[in-house]
Coordinates of C-alpha atoms and ligand atoms in Angstrom, one line a residue:
X216 CA 29.3 -7.5 -17.5
X217 CA 27.3 -6.3 -14.6
X218 CA 30.0 -5.4 -12.0
X219 CA 30.7 -1.7 -12.4
X220 CA 28.1 0.4 -10.6
X221 CA 27.4 4.2 -10.7
X222 CA 25.3 5.8 -8.0
X223 CA 23.9 9.1 -9.1
X224 CA 22.7 11.4 -6.3
X225 CA 21.0 14.7 -7.1
X226 CA 21.6 17.3 -4.4
X227 CA 20.3 20.9 -4.1
X228 CA 21.2 22.5 -0.8
X229 CA 21.8 19.3 1.0
X230 CA 25.0 20.2 2.9
X231 CA 24.1 18.2 6.0
X232 CA 23.2 15.1 4.1
X233 CA 26.1 14.5 1.7
X234 CA 28.7 13.0 4.2
X235 CA 26.2 10.8 6.1
X236 CA 24.8 9.6 2.8
X237 CA 28.3 8.8 1.4
X238 CA 29.1 6.9 4.6
X239 CA 25.9 4.9 4.4
X240 CA 26.4 4.2 0.7
X241 CA 29.9 2.9 1.3
X242 CA 28.8 0.6 4.1
X243 CA 25.9 -0.7 2.0
X244 CA 28.0 -1.4 -1.0
X245 CA 31.0 -2.9 0.8
X246 CA 30.8 -6.7 0.3
X247 CA 28.7 -6.5 -2.9
X248 CA 30.2 -8.5 -5.8
X249 CA 31.2 -5.4 -7.8
X250 CA 34.5 -4.6 -9.6
X251 CA 34.1 -0.9 -9.2
X252 CA 31.7 1.7 -7.8
X253 CA 31.5 5.5 -8.6
X254 CA 29.5 7.9 -6.5
X255 CA 28.3 10.7 -8.8
X256 CA 27.2 13.6 -6.7
X257 CA 25.3 16.1 -8.8
X258 CA 25.4 19.5 -7.1
X259 CA 22.4 21.3 -8.7
X260 CA 23.8 24.8 -8.2
X261 CA 23.4 24.7 -4.4
X262 CA 23.7 28.0 -2.5
X263 CA 24.9 26.3 0.7
X264 CA 28.0 24.1 1.4
X265 CA 26.9 21.1 -0.6
X266 CA 29.7 21.4 -3.2
X267 CA 32.3 21.7 -0.4
X268 CA 30.9 18.6 1.3
X269 CA 31.1 16.7 -1.9
X270 CA 34.8 17.8 -2.3
X271 CA 35.4 16.7 1.2
X272 CA 33.9 13.2 0.5
X273 CA 36.1 13.1 -2.6
X274 CA 39.3 13.9 -0.7
X275 CA 38.7 10.7 1.4
X276 CA 37.4 8.6 -1.4
X277 CA 38.6 8.9 -5.1
X278 CA 35.5 7.0 -6.2
X279 CA 33.5 10.2 -5.6
X280 CA 33.0 12.2 -8.7
X281 CA 31.2 15.6 -8.8
X282 CA 29.0 17.0 -11.5
X283 CA 28.7 20.7 -10.5
X284 CA 25.8 22.4 -12.3
X285 CA 26.5 26.1 -12.7
X286 CA 23.1 27.1 -11.4
X287 CA 20.0 25.4 -10.1
X288 CA 18.7 23.6 -13.2
X289 CA 16.1 21.5 -11.3
X290 CA 15.9 17.8 -10.2
X291 CA 15.2 16.4 -13.6
X292 CA 18.2 18.2 -15.3
X293 CA 20.4 17.1 -12.4
X294 CA 19.5 13.5 -12.9
X295 CA 20.0 13.8 -16.6
X296 CA 23.5 15.2 -16.0
X297 CA 24.3 12.4 -13.6
X298 CA 23.1 9.9 -16.1
X299 CA 25.3 11.4 -18.9
X300 CA 28.4 11.4 -16.8
X301 CA 27.9 7.9 -15.3
X302 CA 30.2 5.3 -16.7
X303 CA 29.1 2.1 -14.9
X304 CA 27.4 -0.9 -16.4
X305 CA 24.4 -0.1 -14.1
X306 CA 23.3 3.2 -12.7
X307 CA 21.3 3.8 -9.5
X308 CA 19.5 7.1 -9.1
X309 CA 18.6 8.4 -5.7
X310 CA 17.9 11.5 -3.6
X311 CA 20.4 13.0 -1.3
X312 CA 18.2 13.4 1.7
X313 CA 18.4 9.7 2.8
X314 CA 14.7 9.2 2.0
X315 CA 15.9 6.5 -0.3
X316 CA 17.7 4.1 2.0
X317 CA 21.1 3.1 0.7
X318 CA 20.7 -0.3 2.3
X319 CA 18.3 -1.3 -0.5
X320 CA 21.3 -1.2 -3.0
X321 CA 22.3 -4.8 -2.1
X322 CA 18.9 -6.1 -3.2
X323 CA 18.8 -3.9 -6.2
X324 CA 22.3 -5.0 -7.4
X325 CA 21.3 -8.6 -6.7
X326 CA 18.2 -8.4 -9.0
X327 CA 20.2 -6.6 -11.6
X328 CA 22.9 -9.2 -11.6
X329 CA 20.3 -11.9 -11.9
X330 CA 19.5 -10.4 -15.3
X331 CA 16.9 -7.6 -14.7
X332 CA 17.7 -4.5 -16.8
X333 CA 15.6 -2.3 -14.6
X334 CA 14.9 -2.5 -10.9
X335 CA 12.3 -0.2 -9.5
X336 CA 11.3 0.7 -6.0
X337 CA 7.9 1.4 -4.6
X338 CA 7.2 3.7 -1.6
X339 CA 4.7 2.0 0.7
X340 CA 4.8 5.0 3.1
X341 CA 6.4 8.4 3.2
X342 CA 7.0 9.9 6.7
X343 CA 7.3 13.4 5.2
X344 CA 4.0 13.3 3.3
X345 CA 1.3 15.4 4.8
X346 CA -2.4 14.4 4.3
X347 CA -2.7 17.4 1.8
X348 CA 0.4 16.1 -0.1
X349 CA -1.0 12.5 -0.2
X350 CA -4.4 13.8 -1.4
X351 CA -2.9 16.0 -4.2
X352 CA -0.6 13.2 -5.3
X353 CA -3.6 10.8 -5.6
X354 CA -5.6 13.5 -7.4
X355 CA -2.7 14.2 -9.8
X356 CA -2.4 10.5 -10.7
X357 CA -6.2 10.3 -11.4
X358 CA -6.0 13.4 -13.7
X359 CA -2.8 12.1 -15.3
X360 CA -4.4 8.7 -16.0
X361 CA -7.4 10.5 -17.6
X362 CA -5.3 12.9 -19.7
X363 CA -2.2 11.1 -20.6
X364 CA -1.4 8.2 -22.8
X365 CA 1.6 7.3 -20.6
X366 CA 0.6 5.6 -17.3
X367 CA 2.9 6.8 -14.6
X368 CA 2.8 4.2 -11.8
X369 CA 1.9 5.8 -8.4
X370 CA 4.4 5.8 -5.5
X371 CA 7.3 4.9 -7.8
X372 CA 10.1 7.3 -7.0
X373 CA 13.2 8.0 -9.0
X374 CA 15.1 5.6 -6.8
X375 CA 15.9 2.8 -9.3
X376 CA 18.6 0.9 -11.0
X377 CA 19.0 1.0 -14.8
X378 CA 21.3 -1.2 -16.8
X379 CA 23.6 0.6 -19.3
X380 CA 21.3 -0.6 -22.1
X381 CA 18.5 1.6 -20.8
X382 CA 20.7 4.4 -19.8
X383 CA 21.8 4.6 -23.5
X384 CA 18.2 4.5 -24.6
X385 CA 17.2 7.3 -22.2
X386 CA 20.1 9.4 -23.4
X387 CA 18.6 9.5 -26.8
X388 CA 15.6 11.5 -25.8
X389 CA 17.3 14.8 -25.2
X390 CA 14.0 16.6 -24.1
X391 CA 13.8 19.5 -21.8
X392 CA 11.3 19.3 -18.9
X393 CA 10.9 15.6 -19.6
X394 CA 9.7 13.9 -16.5
X395 CA 12.6 11.6 -16.0
X396 CA 10.6 8.6 -14.8
X397 CA 7.9 9.3 -17.3
X398 CA 10.3 8.7 -20.2
X399 CA 10.9 5.2 -18.9
X400 CA 7.1 4.6 -18.5
X401 CA 6.7 5.8 -22.1
X402 CA 9.1 3.2 -23.4
X403 CA 8.6 0.1 -21.3
X404 CA 5.8 -1.8 -19.6
X405 CA 6.4 -0.7 -16.0
X406 CA 4.0 -3.3 -14.6
X407 CA 6.3 -6.2 -15.6
X408 CA 9.4 -4.8 -13.8
X409 CA 10.8 -6.1 -10.5
X410 CA 9.9 -3.8 -7.7
X411 CA 11.5 -3.5 -4.2
X412 CA 9.1 -2.0 -1.7
X413 CA 10.3 0.4 1.1
X414 CA 8.9 2.8 3.6
X415 CA 10.5 6.2 3.1
X416 CA 11.7 7.8 6.3
X417 CA 11.6 11.6 6.7
X418 CA 14.4 13.6 5.1
X419 CA 17.5 13.5 7.3
X420 CA 18.2 17.3 7.3
X421 CA 17.0 20.4 5.5
X422 CA 13.7 21.0 3.8
X423 CA 11.8 19.6 0.9
X424 CA 12.6 21.4 -2.3
X425 CA 9.2 20.8 -3.8
X426 CA 6.7 23.4 -2.7
X427 CA 3.1 22.9 -3.5
X428 CA 3.4 25.2 -6.5
X429 CA 6.5 23.5 -7.8
X430 CA 4.8 20.1 -7.6
X431 CA 1.8 21.5 -9.4
X432 CA 4.1 22.8 -12.2
X433 CA 5.8 19.4 -12.4
X434 CA 2.3 17.8 -12.7
X435 CA 1.1 20.1 -15.5
X436 CA 4.4 19.8 -17.3
X437 CA 4.2 16.0 -17.2
X438 CA 0.7 16.0 -18.6
X439 CA 1.7 18.4 -21.5
X440 CA 4.9 16.4 -22.0
X441 CA 3.2 13.1 -22.4
X442 CA -0.2 13.9 -24.0
X443 CA -2.0 16.0 -26.4
X444 CA -5.4 15.0 -25.0
X445 CA -5.9 18.5 -23.4
X446 CA -5.9 19.9 -27.0
X447 CA -8.7 17.5 -27.9
X448 CA -10.5 18.4 -24.7
X449 CA -10.4 22.0 -25.8
X450 CA -11.9 21.0 -29.1
X451 CA -14.8 19.3 -27.3
X452 CA -15.2 22.3 -25.1
X453 CA -15.4 24.5 -28.2
X454 CA -18.0 22.2 -29.7
X455 CA -20.1 22.3 -26.6
X456 CA -20.0 26.1 -26.5
X457 CA -21.0 26.3 -30.2
X458 CA -24.0 24.0 -29.4
X459 CA -24.9 26.2 -26.4
X460 CA -24.7 29.3 -28.6
X461 CA -26.8 27.8 -31.3
X462 CA -29.5 26.8 -28.7
X463 CA -29.5 30.3 -27.2
X464 CA -29.8 31.8 -30.7
X465 CA -32.9 29.6 -31.5
X466 CA -34.4 30.5 -28.1
X467 CA -34.0 34.2 -28.7
X468 CA -35.6 34.0 -32.2
X469 CA -38.5 31.9 -31.0
X470 CA -39.1 34.2 -28.0
X471 CA -39.0 37.3 -30.2
X472 CA -40.9 36.3 -33.4
X473 CA -42.9 33.2 -32.5
X474 CA -44.0 33.9 -28.9
X475 CA -43.7 37.6 -29.4
X476 CA -42.4 37.8 -25.9
X477 CA -39.0 39.5 -26.1
X478 CA -37.1 39.0 -22.9
X479 CA -35.3 42.1 -21.4
X480 CA -32.1 40.3 -22.5
X481 CA -29.6 41.8 -20.0
X482 CA -29.0 38.7 -18.0
X483 CA -28.7 36.5 -21.1
X484 CA -26.1 38.9 -22.7
X485 CA -24.0 39.0 -19.6
X486 CA -24.1 35.3 -19.1
X487 CA -23.2 34.6 -22.8
X488 CA -20.3 37.1 -22.8
X489 CA -18.9 35.6 -19.6
X490 CA -19.3 32.0 -20.6
X491 CA -17.9 32.5 -24.1
X492 CA -15.1 34.7 -22.8
X493 CA -13.9 32.3 -20.2
X494 CA -14.1 29.3 -22.5
X495 CA -12.1 31.2 -25.1
X496 CA -9.4 31.9 -22.4
X497 CA -9.3 28.3 -21.3
X498 CA -8.8 27.0 -24.8
X499 CA -6.2 29.7 -25.5
X500 CA -4.3 28.8 -22.3
X501 CA -4.2 25.2 -23.2
X502 CA -2.9 26.0 -26.7
X503 CA -0.5 28.5 -25.1
X504 CA 1.0 25.9 -22.8
X505 CA 1.8 23.7 -25.8
X506 CA 3.2 26.6 -27.8
X507 CA 5.5 27.5 -24.8
X508 CA 6.8 23.9 -24.8
X509 CA 7.5 24.1 -28.6
X510 CA 9.2 27.5 -28.0
X511 CA 11.5 26.0 -25.4
X512 CA 12.3 22.8 -27.3
X513 CA 13.1 24.6 -30.6
X514 CA 15.9 26.6 -28.9
X515 CA 17.8 23.4 -28.5
X516 CA 19.7 24.8 -25.5
X517 CA 21.7 22.4 -23.4
X518 CA 19.6 21.1 -20.5
X519 CA 22.4 22.1 -18.0
X520 CA 25.8 23.5 -17.9
X521 CA 28.3 21.6 -15.7
X522 CA 31.8 21.1 -14.5
X523 CA 32.9 17.5 -14.0
X524 CA 35.3 17.2 -11.0
X525 CA 37.1 14.0 -10.4
X526 CA 39.7 13.2 -7.7
X527 CA 43.0 14.9 -8.5
X528 CA 41.7 16.8 -11.5
X529 CA 40.2 20.3 -11.6
X530 CA 37.0 21.0 -13.5
X531 CA 38.9 22.7 -16.4
X532 CA 40.6 19.4 -17.2
X533 CA 37.3 17.9 -18.2
X534 CA 35.4 18.3 -21.4
X535 CA 31.6 17.9 -21.7
X536 CA 29.8 14.7 -20.8
X537 CA 30.9 11.6 -22.7
X538 CA 27.4 11.3 -24.2
X539 CA 26.2 12.2 -27.7
X540 CA 24.3 15.4 -26.7
X541 CA 24.7 18.2 -29.2
X542 CA 26.4 21.4 -27.9
X543 CA 28.9 21.9 -25.2
X544 CA 27.4 21.4 -21.7
X545 CA 30.7 22.4 -20.2
X546 CA 31.8 26.0 -20.8
X547 CA 35.2 25.5 -19.2
Ligands
LIG793 N1 16.8 18.4 -5.9 C1 17.6 18.8 -6.9 N2 17.3 20.0 -7.6 C2 16.2 20.8 -7.3 C3 15.3 20.3 -6.3 C4 15.6 19.1 -5.6 O1 18.6 18.2 -7.3 O2 16.0 21.8 -7.9 C5 17.1 17.1 -5.2 C6 17.1 17.3 -3.7 O3 18.3 17.7 -3.2 C7 16.8 15.8 -3.3 C8 15.9 15.3 -4.5 O4 16.1 16.2 -5.6 O5 18.0 15.1 -3.3 C9 14.4 15.3 -4.1 O6 14.1 16.5 -3.6 P1 13.2 16.7 -2.2 O7 13.7 15.7 -1.2 O8 13.2 18.1 -1.8 O9 11.8 16.2 -2.7 P2 10.7 15.4 -1.9 O10 11.3 14.2 -1.4 O11 10.3 16.3 -0.7 O12 9.6 15.2 -2.8
LIG794 MG1 13.0 14.1 -0.2

């Protein structure tokens, strides 16, 4: 059946956006041919009044459920949490800042009910994107395309609808730091999926949570997460350095013994030490980045810790998520 919908909203310090978003979602969903809807607000350890606003929405509307992460675990973890607690036949993922217009849900649900298991969206414009942001995003995609085996489609945000079938598939991954949308791109041919285009307005209130450095970290993480090509690149780099060193060695021998013209050598030594040293460090850093990922993965810690709050029930009444994840995400 395709008539029970979950809407997962990840929110970090979005106190002024929760209630307007909830209102617009309800308006957009009223009249759709659905048997039930649940709004899953994932409060990603907000420091402002986000949780209280979610509770306020829940008091007026028992369809609101809250996944309260005990600290800020990050956008990816928040969406994973929402996905694990969602119980609908189809799950929509969206941001809390109204950059993902709720009015598109009608079209998304229509395509889903027509038989599409995944409905994507594509941003044709983003009112909040500065020229520097657009440039870095394009650069990142170029680098990603070169370095990764998984082709992440550009301008395809997390705003999408997944049928239960794919939700269950994604739940099997259980990776930390996994780029949520990358996992889907890894598993299916994204080019063949239905896409709804939209122009993203500016965020309604508050500030973007993605600083330049945070976006850069996400970019590097996603390259490491989806590819081992950088390790092969470091191998090539090491090979080139060895060739350079061999050439320099021959040059020194020829100068000294054949041409009997020993160079003073100072500049050569300094250059060689610097070049060898920095290439060594680059290769070590690349290996280190992978070792760090292995280190984090082997701990097998839960991706998040959460309370699940439904209307009329306190967080302590609820066990961990209904999924198959090992370990107890809910300490209560
Ligand atoms: N978000 C989150 N946890 C975080 C950072 C962001 O849940 O640690 C949420 C945020 O509240 C928003 C969505 O992720 O709903 C996208 O973040 P943002 O709008 O700041 O990103 P941008 O649109 O500027 O790329
Ligand atoms: Mg935003």
